[in-house]
Coordinates of C-alpha atoms in Angstrom, one line a residue:
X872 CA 146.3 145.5 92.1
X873 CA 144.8 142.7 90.4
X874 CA 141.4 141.5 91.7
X875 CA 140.7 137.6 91.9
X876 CA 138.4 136.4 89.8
X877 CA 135.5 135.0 92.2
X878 CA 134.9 130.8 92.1
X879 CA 131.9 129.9 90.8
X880 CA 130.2 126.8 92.1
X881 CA 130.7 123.7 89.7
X882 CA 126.6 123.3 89.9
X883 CA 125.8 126.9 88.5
X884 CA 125.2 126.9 84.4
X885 CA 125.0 122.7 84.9
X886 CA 121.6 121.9 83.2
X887 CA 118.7 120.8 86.1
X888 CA 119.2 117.2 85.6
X889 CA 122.7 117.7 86.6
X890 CA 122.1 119.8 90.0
X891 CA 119.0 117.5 90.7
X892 CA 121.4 114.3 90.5
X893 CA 124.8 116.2 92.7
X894 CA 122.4 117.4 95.3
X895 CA 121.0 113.8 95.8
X896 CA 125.0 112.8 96.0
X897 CA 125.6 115.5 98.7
X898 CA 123.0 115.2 100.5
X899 CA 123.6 111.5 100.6
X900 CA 126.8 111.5 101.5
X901 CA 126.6 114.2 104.1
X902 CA 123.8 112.1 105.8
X903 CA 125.7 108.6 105.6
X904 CA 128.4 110.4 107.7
X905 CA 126.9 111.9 110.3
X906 CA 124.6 108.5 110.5
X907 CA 128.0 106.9 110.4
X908 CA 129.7 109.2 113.6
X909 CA 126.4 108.9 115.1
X910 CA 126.4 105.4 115.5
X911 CA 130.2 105.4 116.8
X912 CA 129.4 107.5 119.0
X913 CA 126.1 105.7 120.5
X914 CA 128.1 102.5 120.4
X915 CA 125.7 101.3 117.7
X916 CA 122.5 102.2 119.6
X917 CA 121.5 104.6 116.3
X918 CA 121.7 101.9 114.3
X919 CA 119.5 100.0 116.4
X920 CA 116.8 103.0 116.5
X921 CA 117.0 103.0 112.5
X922 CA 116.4 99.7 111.6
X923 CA 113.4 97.4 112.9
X924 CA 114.0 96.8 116.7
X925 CA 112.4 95.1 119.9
X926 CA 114.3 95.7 122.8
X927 CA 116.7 92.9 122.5
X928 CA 118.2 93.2 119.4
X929 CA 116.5 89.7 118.4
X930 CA 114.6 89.9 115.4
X931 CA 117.2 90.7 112.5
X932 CA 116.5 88.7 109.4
X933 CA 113.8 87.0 111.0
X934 CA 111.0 87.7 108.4
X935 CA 113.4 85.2 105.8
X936 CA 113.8 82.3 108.9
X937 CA 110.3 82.9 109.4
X938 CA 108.5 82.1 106.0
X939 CA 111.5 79.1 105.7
X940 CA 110.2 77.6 108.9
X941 CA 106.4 78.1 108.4
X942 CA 106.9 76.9 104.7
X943 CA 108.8 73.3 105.5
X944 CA 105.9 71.7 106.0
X945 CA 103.8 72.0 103.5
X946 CA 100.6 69.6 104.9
X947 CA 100.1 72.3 107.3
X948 CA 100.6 75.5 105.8
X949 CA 97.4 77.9 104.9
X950 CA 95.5 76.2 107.9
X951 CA 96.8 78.6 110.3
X952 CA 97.3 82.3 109.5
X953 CA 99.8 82.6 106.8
X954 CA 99.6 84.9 104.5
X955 CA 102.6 84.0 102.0
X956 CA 101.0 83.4 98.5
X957 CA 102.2 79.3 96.7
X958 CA 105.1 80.7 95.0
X959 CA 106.7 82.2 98.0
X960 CA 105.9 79.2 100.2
X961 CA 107.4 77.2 96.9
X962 CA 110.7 79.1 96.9
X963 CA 111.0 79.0 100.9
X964 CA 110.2 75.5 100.7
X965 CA 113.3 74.8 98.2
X966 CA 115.4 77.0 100.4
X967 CA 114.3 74.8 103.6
X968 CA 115.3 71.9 102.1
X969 CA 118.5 73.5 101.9
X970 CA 119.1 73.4 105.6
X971 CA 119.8 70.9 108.4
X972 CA 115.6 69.4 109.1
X973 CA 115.8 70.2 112.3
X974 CA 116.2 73.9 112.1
X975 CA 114.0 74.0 108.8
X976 CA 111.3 72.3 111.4
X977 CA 112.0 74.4 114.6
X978 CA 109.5 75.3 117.0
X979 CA 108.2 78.9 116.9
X980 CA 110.4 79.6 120.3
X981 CA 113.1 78.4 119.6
X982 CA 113.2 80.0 116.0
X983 CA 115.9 82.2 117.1
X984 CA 118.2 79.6 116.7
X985 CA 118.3 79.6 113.1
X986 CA 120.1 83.2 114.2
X987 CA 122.7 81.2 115.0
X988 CA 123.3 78.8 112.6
X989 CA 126.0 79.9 110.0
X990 CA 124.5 77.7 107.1
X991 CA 121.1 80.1 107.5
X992 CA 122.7 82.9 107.9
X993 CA 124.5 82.5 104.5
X994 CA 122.2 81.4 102.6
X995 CA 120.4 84.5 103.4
X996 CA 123.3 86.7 102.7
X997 CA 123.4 84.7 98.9
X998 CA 120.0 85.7 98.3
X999 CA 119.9 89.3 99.3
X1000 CA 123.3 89.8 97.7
X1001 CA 121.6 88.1 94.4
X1002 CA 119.0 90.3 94.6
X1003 CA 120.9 93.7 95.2
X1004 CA 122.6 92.7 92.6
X1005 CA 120.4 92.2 90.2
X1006 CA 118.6 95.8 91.4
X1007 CA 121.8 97.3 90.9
X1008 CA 122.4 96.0 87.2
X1009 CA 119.0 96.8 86.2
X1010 CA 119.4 100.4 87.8
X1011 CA 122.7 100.7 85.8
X1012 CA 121.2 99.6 82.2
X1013 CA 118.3 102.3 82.9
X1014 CA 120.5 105.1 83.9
X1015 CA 123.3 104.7 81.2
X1016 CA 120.0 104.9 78.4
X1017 CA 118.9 107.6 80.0
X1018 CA 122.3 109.0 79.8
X1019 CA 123.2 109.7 83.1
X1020 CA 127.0 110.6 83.1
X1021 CA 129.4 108.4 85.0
X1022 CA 128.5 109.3 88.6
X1023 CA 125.6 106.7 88.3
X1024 CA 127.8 104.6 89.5
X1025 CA 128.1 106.1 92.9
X1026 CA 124.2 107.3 92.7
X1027 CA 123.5 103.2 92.2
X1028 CA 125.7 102.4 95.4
X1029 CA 123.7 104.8 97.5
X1030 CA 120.7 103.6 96.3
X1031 CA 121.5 100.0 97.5
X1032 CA 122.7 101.1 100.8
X1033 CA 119.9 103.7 101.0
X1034 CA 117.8 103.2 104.4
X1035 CA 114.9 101.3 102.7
X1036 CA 117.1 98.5 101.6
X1037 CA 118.9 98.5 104.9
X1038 CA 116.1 97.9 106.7
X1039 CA 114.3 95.4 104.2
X1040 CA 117.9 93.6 104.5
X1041 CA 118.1 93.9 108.0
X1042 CA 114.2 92.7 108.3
X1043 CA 115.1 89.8 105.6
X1044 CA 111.9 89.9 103.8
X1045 CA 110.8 88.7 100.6
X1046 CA 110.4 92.4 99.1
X1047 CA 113.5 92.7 98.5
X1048 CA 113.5 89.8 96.5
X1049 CA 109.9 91.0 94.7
X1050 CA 111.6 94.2 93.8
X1051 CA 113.5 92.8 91.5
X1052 CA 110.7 92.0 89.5
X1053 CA 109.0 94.7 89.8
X1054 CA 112.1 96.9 89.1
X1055 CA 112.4 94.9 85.5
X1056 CA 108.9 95.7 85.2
X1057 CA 108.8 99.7 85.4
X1058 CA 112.1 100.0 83.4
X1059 CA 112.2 98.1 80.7
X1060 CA 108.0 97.3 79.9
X1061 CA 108.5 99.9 77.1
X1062 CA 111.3 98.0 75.6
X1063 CA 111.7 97.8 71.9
X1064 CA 113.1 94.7 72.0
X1065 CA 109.5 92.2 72.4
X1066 CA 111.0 89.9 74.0
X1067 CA 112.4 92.0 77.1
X1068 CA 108.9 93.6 77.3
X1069 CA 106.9 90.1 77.9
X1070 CA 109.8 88.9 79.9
X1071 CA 108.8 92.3 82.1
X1072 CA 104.9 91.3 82.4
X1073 CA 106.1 88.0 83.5
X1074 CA 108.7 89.9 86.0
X1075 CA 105.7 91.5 87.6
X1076 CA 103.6 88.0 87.3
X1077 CA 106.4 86.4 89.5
X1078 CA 106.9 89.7 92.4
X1079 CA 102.7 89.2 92.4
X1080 CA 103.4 85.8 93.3
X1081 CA 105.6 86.6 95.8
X1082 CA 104.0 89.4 97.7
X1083 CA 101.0 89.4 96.5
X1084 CA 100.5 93.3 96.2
X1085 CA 103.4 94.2 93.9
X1086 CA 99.9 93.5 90.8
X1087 CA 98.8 96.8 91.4
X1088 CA 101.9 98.4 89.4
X1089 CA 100.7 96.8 86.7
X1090 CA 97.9 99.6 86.3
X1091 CA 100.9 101.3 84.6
X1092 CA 99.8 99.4 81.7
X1093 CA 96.6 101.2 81.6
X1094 CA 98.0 104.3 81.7
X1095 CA 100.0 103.7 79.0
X1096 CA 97.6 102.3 76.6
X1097 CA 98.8 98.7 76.6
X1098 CA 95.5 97.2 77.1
X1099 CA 96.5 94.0 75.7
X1100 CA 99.9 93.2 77.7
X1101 CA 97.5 94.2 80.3
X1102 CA 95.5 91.4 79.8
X1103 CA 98.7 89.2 79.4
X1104 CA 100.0 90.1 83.2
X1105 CA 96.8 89.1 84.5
X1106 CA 96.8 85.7 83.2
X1107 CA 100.5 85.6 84.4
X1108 CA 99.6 86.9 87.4
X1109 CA 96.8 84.2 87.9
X1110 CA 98.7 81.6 87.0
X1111 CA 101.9 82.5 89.2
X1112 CA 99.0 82.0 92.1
X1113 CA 97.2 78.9 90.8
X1114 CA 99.8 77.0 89.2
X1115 CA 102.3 77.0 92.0
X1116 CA 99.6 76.1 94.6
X1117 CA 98.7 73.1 92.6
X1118 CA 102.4 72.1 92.7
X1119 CA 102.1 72.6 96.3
X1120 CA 99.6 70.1 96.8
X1121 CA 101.0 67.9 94.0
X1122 CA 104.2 67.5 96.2
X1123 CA 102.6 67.0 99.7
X1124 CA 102.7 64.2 101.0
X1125 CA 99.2 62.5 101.8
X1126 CA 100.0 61.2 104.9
X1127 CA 102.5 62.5 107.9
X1128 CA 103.5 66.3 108.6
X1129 CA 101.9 68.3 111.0
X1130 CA 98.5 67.7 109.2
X1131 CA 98.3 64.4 110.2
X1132 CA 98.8 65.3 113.9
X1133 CA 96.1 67.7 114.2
X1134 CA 93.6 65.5 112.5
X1135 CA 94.6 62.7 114.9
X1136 CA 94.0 65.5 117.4
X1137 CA 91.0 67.0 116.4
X1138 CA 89.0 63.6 116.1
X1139 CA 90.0 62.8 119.8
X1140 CA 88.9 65.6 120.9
X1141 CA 92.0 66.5 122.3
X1142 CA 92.2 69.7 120.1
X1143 CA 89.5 72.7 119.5
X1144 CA 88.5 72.5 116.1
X1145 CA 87.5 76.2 116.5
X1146 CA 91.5 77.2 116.7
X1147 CA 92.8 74.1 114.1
X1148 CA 91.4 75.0 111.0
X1149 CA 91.9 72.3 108.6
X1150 CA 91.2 74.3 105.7
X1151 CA 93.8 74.7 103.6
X1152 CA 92.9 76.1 99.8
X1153 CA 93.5 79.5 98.4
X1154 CA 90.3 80.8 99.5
X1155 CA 92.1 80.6 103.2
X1156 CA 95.0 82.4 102.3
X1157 CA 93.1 85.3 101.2
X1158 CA 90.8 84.8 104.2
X1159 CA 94.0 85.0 106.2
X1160 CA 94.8 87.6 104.2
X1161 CA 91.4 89.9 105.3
X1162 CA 92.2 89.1 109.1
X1163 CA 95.8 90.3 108.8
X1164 CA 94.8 93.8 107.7
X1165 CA 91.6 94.3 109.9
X1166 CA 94.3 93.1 112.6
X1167 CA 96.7 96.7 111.7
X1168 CA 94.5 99.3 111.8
X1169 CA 96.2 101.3 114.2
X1170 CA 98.8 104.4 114.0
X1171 CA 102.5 102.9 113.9
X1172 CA 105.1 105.2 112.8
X1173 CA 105.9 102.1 110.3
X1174 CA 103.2 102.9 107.7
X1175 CA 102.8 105.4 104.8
X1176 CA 99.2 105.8 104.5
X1177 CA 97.0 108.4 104.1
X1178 CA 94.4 106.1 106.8
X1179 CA 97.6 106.5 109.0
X1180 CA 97.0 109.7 109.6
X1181 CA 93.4 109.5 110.9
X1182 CA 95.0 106.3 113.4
X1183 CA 97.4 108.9 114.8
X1184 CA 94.8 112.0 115.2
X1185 CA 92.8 109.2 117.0
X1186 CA 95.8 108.5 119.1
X1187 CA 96.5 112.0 119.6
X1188 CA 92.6 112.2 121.1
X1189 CA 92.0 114.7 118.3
X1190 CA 88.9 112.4 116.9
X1191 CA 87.4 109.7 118.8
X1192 CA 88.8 106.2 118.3
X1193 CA 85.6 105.3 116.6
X1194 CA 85.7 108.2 114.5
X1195 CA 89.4 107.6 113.7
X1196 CA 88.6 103.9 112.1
X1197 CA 85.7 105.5 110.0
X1198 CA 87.8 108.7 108.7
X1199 CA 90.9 106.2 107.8
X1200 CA 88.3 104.0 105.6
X1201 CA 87.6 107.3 103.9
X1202 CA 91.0 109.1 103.6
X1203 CA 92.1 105.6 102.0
X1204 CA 89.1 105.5 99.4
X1205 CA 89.2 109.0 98.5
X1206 CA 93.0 108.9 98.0
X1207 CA 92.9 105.9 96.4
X1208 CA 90.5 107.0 94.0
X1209 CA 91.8 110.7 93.4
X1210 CA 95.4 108.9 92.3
X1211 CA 93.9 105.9 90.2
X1212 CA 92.1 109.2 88.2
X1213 CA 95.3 111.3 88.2
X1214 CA 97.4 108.5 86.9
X1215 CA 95.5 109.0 83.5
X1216 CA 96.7 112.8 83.4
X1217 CA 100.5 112.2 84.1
X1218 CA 102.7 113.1 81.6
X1219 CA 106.4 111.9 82.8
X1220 CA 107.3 108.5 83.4
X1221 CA 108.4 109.1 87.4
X1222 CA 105.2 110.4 88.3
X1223 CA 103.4 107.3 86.4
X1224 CA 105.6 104.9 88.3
X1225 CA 104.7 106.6 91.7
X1226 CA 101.6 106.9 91.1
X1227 CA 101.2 103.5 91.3
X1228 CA 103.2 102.9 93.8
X1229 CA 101.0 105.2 96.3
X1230 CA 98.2 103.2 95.0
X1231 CA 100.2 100.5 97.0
X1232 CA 101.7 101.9 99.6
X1233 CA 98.6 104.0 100.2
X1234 CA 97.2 100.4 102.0
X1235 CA 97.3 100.4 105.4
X1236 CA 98.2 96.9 105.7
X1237 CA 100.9 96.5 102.9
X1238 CA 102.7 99.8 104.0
X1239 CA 105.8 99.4 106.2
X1240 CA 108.8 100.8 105.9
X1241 CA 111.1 97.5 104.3
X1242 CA 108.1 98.2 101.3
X1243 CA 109.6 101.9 101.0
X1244 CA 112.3 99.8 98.9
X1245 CA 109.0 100.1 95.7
X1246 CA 109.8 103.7 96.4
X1247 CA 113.1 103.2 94.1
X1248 CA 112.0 102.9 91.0
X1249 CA 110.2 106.1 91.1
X1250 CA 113.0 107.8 92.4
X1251 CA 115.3 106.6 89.9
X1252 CA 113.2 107.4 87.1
X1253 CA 112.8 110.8 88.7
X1254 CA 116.6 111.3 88.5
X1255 CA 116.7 110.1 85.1
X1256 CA 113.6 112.7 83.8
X1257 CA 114.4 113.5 80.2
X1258 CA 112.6 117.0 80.3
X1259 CA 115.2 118.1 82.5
X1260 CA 118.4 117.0 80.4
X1261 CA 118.7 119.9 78.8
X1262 CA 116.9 122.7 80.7
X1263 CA 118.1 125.5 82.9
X1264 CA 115.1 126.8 84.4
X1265 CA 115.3 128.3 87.9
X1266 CA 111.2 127.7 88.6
X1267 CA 111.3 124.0 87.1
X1268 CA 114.4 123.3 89.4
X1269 CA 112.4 124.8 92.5
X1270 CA 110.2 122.4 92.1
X1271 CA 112.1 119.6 91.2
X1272 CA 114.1 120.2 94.9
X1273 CA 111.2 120.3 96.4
X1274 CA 110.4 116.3 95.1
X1275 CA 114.0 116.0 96.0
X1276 CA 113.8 116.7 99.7
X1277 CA 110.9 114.7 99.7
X1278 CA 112.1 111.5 98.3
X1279 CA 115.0 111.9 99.9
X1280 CA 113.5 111.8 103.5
X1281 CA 112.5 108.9 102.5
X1282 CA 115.4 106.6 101.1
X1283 CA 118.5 108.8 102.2
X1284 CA 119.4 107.9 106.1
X1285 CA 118.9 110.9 108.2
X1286 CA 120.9 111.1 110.9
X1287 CA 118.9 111.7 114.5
X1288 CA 119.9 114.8 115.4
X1289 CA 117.9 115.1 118.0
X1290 CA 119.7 112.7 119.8
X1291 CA 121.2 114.9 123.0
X1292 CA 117.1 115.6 123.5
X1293 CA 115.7 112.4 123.2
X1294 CA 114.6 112.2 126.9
X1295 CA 112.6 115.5 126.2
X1296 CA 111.5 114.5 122.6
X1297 CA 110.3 111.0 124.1
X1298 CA 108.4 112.5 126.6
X1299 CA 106.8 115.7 124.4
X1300 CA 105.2 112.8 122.0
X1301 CA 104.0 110.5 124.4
X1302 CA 102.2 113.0 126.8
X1303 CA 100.7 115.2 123.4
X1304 CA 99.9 112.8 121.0
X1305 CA 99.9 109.5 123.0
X1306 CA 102.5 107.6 120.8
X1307 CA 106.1 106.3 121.4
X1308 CA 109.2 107.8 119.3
X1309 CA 110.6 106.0 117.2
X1310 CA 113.9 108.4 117.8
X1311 CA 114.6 108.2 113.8
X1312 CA 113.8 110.8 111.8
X1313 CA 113.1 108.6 108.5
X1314 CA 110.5 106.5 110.0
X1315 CA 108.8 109.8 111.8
X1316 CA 108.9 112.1 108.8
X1317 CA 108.4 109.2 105.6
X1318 CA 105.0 109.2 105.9
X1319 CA 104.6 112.5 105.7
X1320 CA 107.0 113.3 102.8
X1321 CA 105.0 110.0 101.1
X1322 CA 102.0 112.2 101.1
X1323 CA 103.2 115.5 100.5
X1324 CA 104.6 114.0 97.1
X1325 CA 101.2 113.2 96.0
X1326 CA 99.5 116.5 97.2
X1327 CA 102.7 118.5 95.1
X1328 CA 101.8 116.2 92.1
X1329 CA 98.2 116.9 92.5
X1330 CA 99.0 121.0 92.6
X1331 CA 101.9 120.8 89.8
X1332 CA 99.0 118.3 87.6
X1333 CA 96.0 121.4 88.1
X1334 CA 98.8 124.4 88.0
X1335 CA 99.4 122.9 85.0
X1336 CA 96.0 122.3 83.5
X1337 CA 94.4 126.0 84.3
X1338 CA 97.6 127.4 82.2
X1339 CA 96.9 125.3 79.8
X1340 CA 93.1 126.7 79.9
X1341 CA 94.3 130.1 79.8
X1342 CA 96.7 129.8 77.2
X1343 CA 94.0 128.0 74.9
X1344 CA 91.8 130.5 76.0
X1345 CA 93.9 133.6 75.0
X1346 CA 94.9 132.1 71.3
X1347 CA 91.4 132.2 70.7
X1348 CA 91.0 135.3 72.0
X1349 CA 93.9 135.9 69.6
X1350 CA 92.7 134.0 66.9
X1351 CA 88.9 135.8 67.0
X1352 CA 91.0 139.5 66.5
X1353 CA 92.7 138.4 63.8
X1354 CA 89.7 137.5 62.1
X1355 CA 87.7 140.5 63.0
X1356 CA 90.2 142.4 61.8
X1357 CA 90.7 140.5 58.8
X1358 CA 87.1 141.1 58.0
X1359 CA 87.4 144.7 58.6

């Protein structure tokens, strides 16, 4: 009787790079179905509990309608609280000029309106679609010279579809648009070619501009010893804030606009000149900027912080609410400090990139989930890791899964299994730690896995250093017997 020879799996004797990159697919894949059955199931409610939500289904894409609307006038702009830096009020401006005055001009109540109107809606769609585009291309070019095999192409079109660009898509916010930049940035800022490498510094100059935060990626530079195309971002990066606020107030009009109606106001007494502030410079949008974050800090299941985590134990009655404020200051500074130092130590190119990325997304204020999208780059230079090309090593692989389960909490859409419970689950959270569930698993467990990827880096980083130390340590040892011997 002849025996059959058993199957092996198609993943054993693969190298780890290939394992690391089919689990990622399976996982994916696995996850987009269930999420998919889920939310045919729940008549779309699922969908609604992933992606941003308040009650009523009301606020999709509203963060693009938004800056549009509050950038159409530009006499009355950093006066009131926005916090958009000149070149993103100069783009929104363009694009508001793009659409009928009247919803470009809207009131804030009635903003919902531009919901409605089919030429907003599209030319929202052309700009994200731009834009995930251009991600997509850029992900491509640094996968194929990394020499990822042909199923990049279905690893790029799960990255675009993964839930942090969903929900910066579904959001509409400018991110998604500064990602691009910042995307050209971390891949290609090592470039040969010299051109393609200032073009990068620029890249980052213009996603500062934007957002405003994305100019803390460009420690990288640091890190990698190019102190003087450090030097060149940060006069790009000055002058992507000063020069397009200049052409902001070259191109406002002197007279007329709201401006001219709350001046008439304000000398008539008829307004309170403690609530119109006529100030409108750069020193006001960063002074808007300052109120904004002293304004979030409180626990929400939208942040990835380490100060997060003191706002829920304060939440959760475990520290006083006091206490809670003053242990987040800490928790951020230490942090913050601990990975600007380690950032000097690492030796791959993923763990550089998210390094500085959690010295982003580490900020209370600037961490919410449609800015997991920064999270990408990382990930996608972790899949493309050259030390595991070639290698086969079962403890090296161990570990890598372990950064695999943990990114991919974060960017792969978990389904909410928990789904049949939710009546139970709602009411366990609320009457033990005082907070509401969010009833999606990425958003309750992507903090979390944020963290525990810098606390395994920080393990791996002194693992690493005190074999190193004892391997030093024994070929001297060696080295001394040899020579004792020798003189002998």
């Amino acid at each position: 009787m002849v025996k059959k020879a058993k199957q092996k799996s198609p993943l054993l004797g693969q190298s780890n790079a290939v394992i690391i990159n089919r689990l990622f697919l399976i996982a994916f894949a696995i996850c987009a179905f269930l999420s998919a059955e889920l939310a045919a199931l729940t008549r779309g409610d699922s969908l609604q509990d992933m992606f941003f939500w308040n009650d009523a289904y009301s606020d999709h894409f509203m963060d693009f309608f938004n800056t549009i609307r509050d950038s159409s006038d530009l006499t009355w702009v950093y006066q009131r609280s926005t916090i958009y830096p000149p070149l993103s009020v100069l783009l929104m401006h363009m694009f508001a000029s793009m659409i009928p005055s009247e919803l470009a001009k809207i009131p804030f109540a009635d903003r919902y309106e531009m919901q409605m109107s089919q030429i907003c809606v599209v030319l929202f769609f052309m700009v994200a679609f731009v834009s995930v585009l251009l991600l997509a291309k850029m992900i491509d070019r640094y996968m194929e010279k990394a020499g990822v095999d042909r199923w990049r192409y279905l690893l790029i079109f799960f990255l675009i579809i993964s839930f942090p660009v969903t929900y910066c898509l579904e959001r509409g916010n400018t991110s998604l648009i500064a990602l691009v930049g910042c995307a050209f940035f971390l891949f290609f800022r090592n470039s040969e070619n010299k051109v393609v490498r200032e073009l990068s510094d620029l890249a980052l100059a213009v996603a500062a501009g934007l957002k405003m935060f994305p100019a803390v990626l460009g420690i990288i530079l640091i890190y990698d010893k190019q102190y003087k195309a450090a030097a060149r971002t940060i006069v790009y990066g000055v002058a992507a804030i000063l020069l397009p606020y200049l052409l902001v107030k070259l191109i406002t009009p002197e007279t007329g606009g709201l401006a001219s109606q709350i001046e008439a106001g304000l000398a008539s007494g008829e307004l309170d000149p403690e609530v119109y502030n006529t100030d409108g410079s750069v020193g006001r949008l960063f002074t808007n900027l300052l109120k904004w974050a002293n304004k979030r800090s409180y626990f929400t299941f939208n942040s990835t912080s380490a100060a997060n985590i003191a706002y829920f134990l304060g939440n959760a009655n475990v520290i006083s609410s006091e206490s809670a404020q003053t242990f987040g200051i800490v928790l951020f500074l230490v942090t913050e400090a601990i990975a600007l130092i380690a950032g000097f130590f690492c030796k791959k190119e993923w763990q550089k990139i998210f390094i500085v990325c959690y010295l982003m997304l580490n900020v209370h204020a600037v961490a919410m989930f449609y800015t997991l999208i920064y999270v990408i780059p990382a990930f996608v230079a972790f899949l493309c890791d050259p030390s595991r090309k070639n290698k086969r090593s079962k403890k090296a692989l161990s570990l890598d899964i372990v950064y695999l389960i943990l990114f991919g909490i974060q960017i792969i859409p978990l389904p909410y299994i928990l789904r049949p419970f939710q009546n139970y689950v709602d009411a366990f959270i609320f009457v033990n730690f005082n907070v509401l569930s969010p009833n999606n698993l990425n958003q309750s467990l992507s903090c979390i896995a944020f963290q525990l990827i810098f606390v395994v880096l920080l393990i791996e980083w002194i693992a690493t250093a005190l074999k190193e130390k004892k391997r030093n340590k024994n070929a001297a040892k060696k080295k001394d017997l040899e020579k004792t011997a020798v003189m002998a």
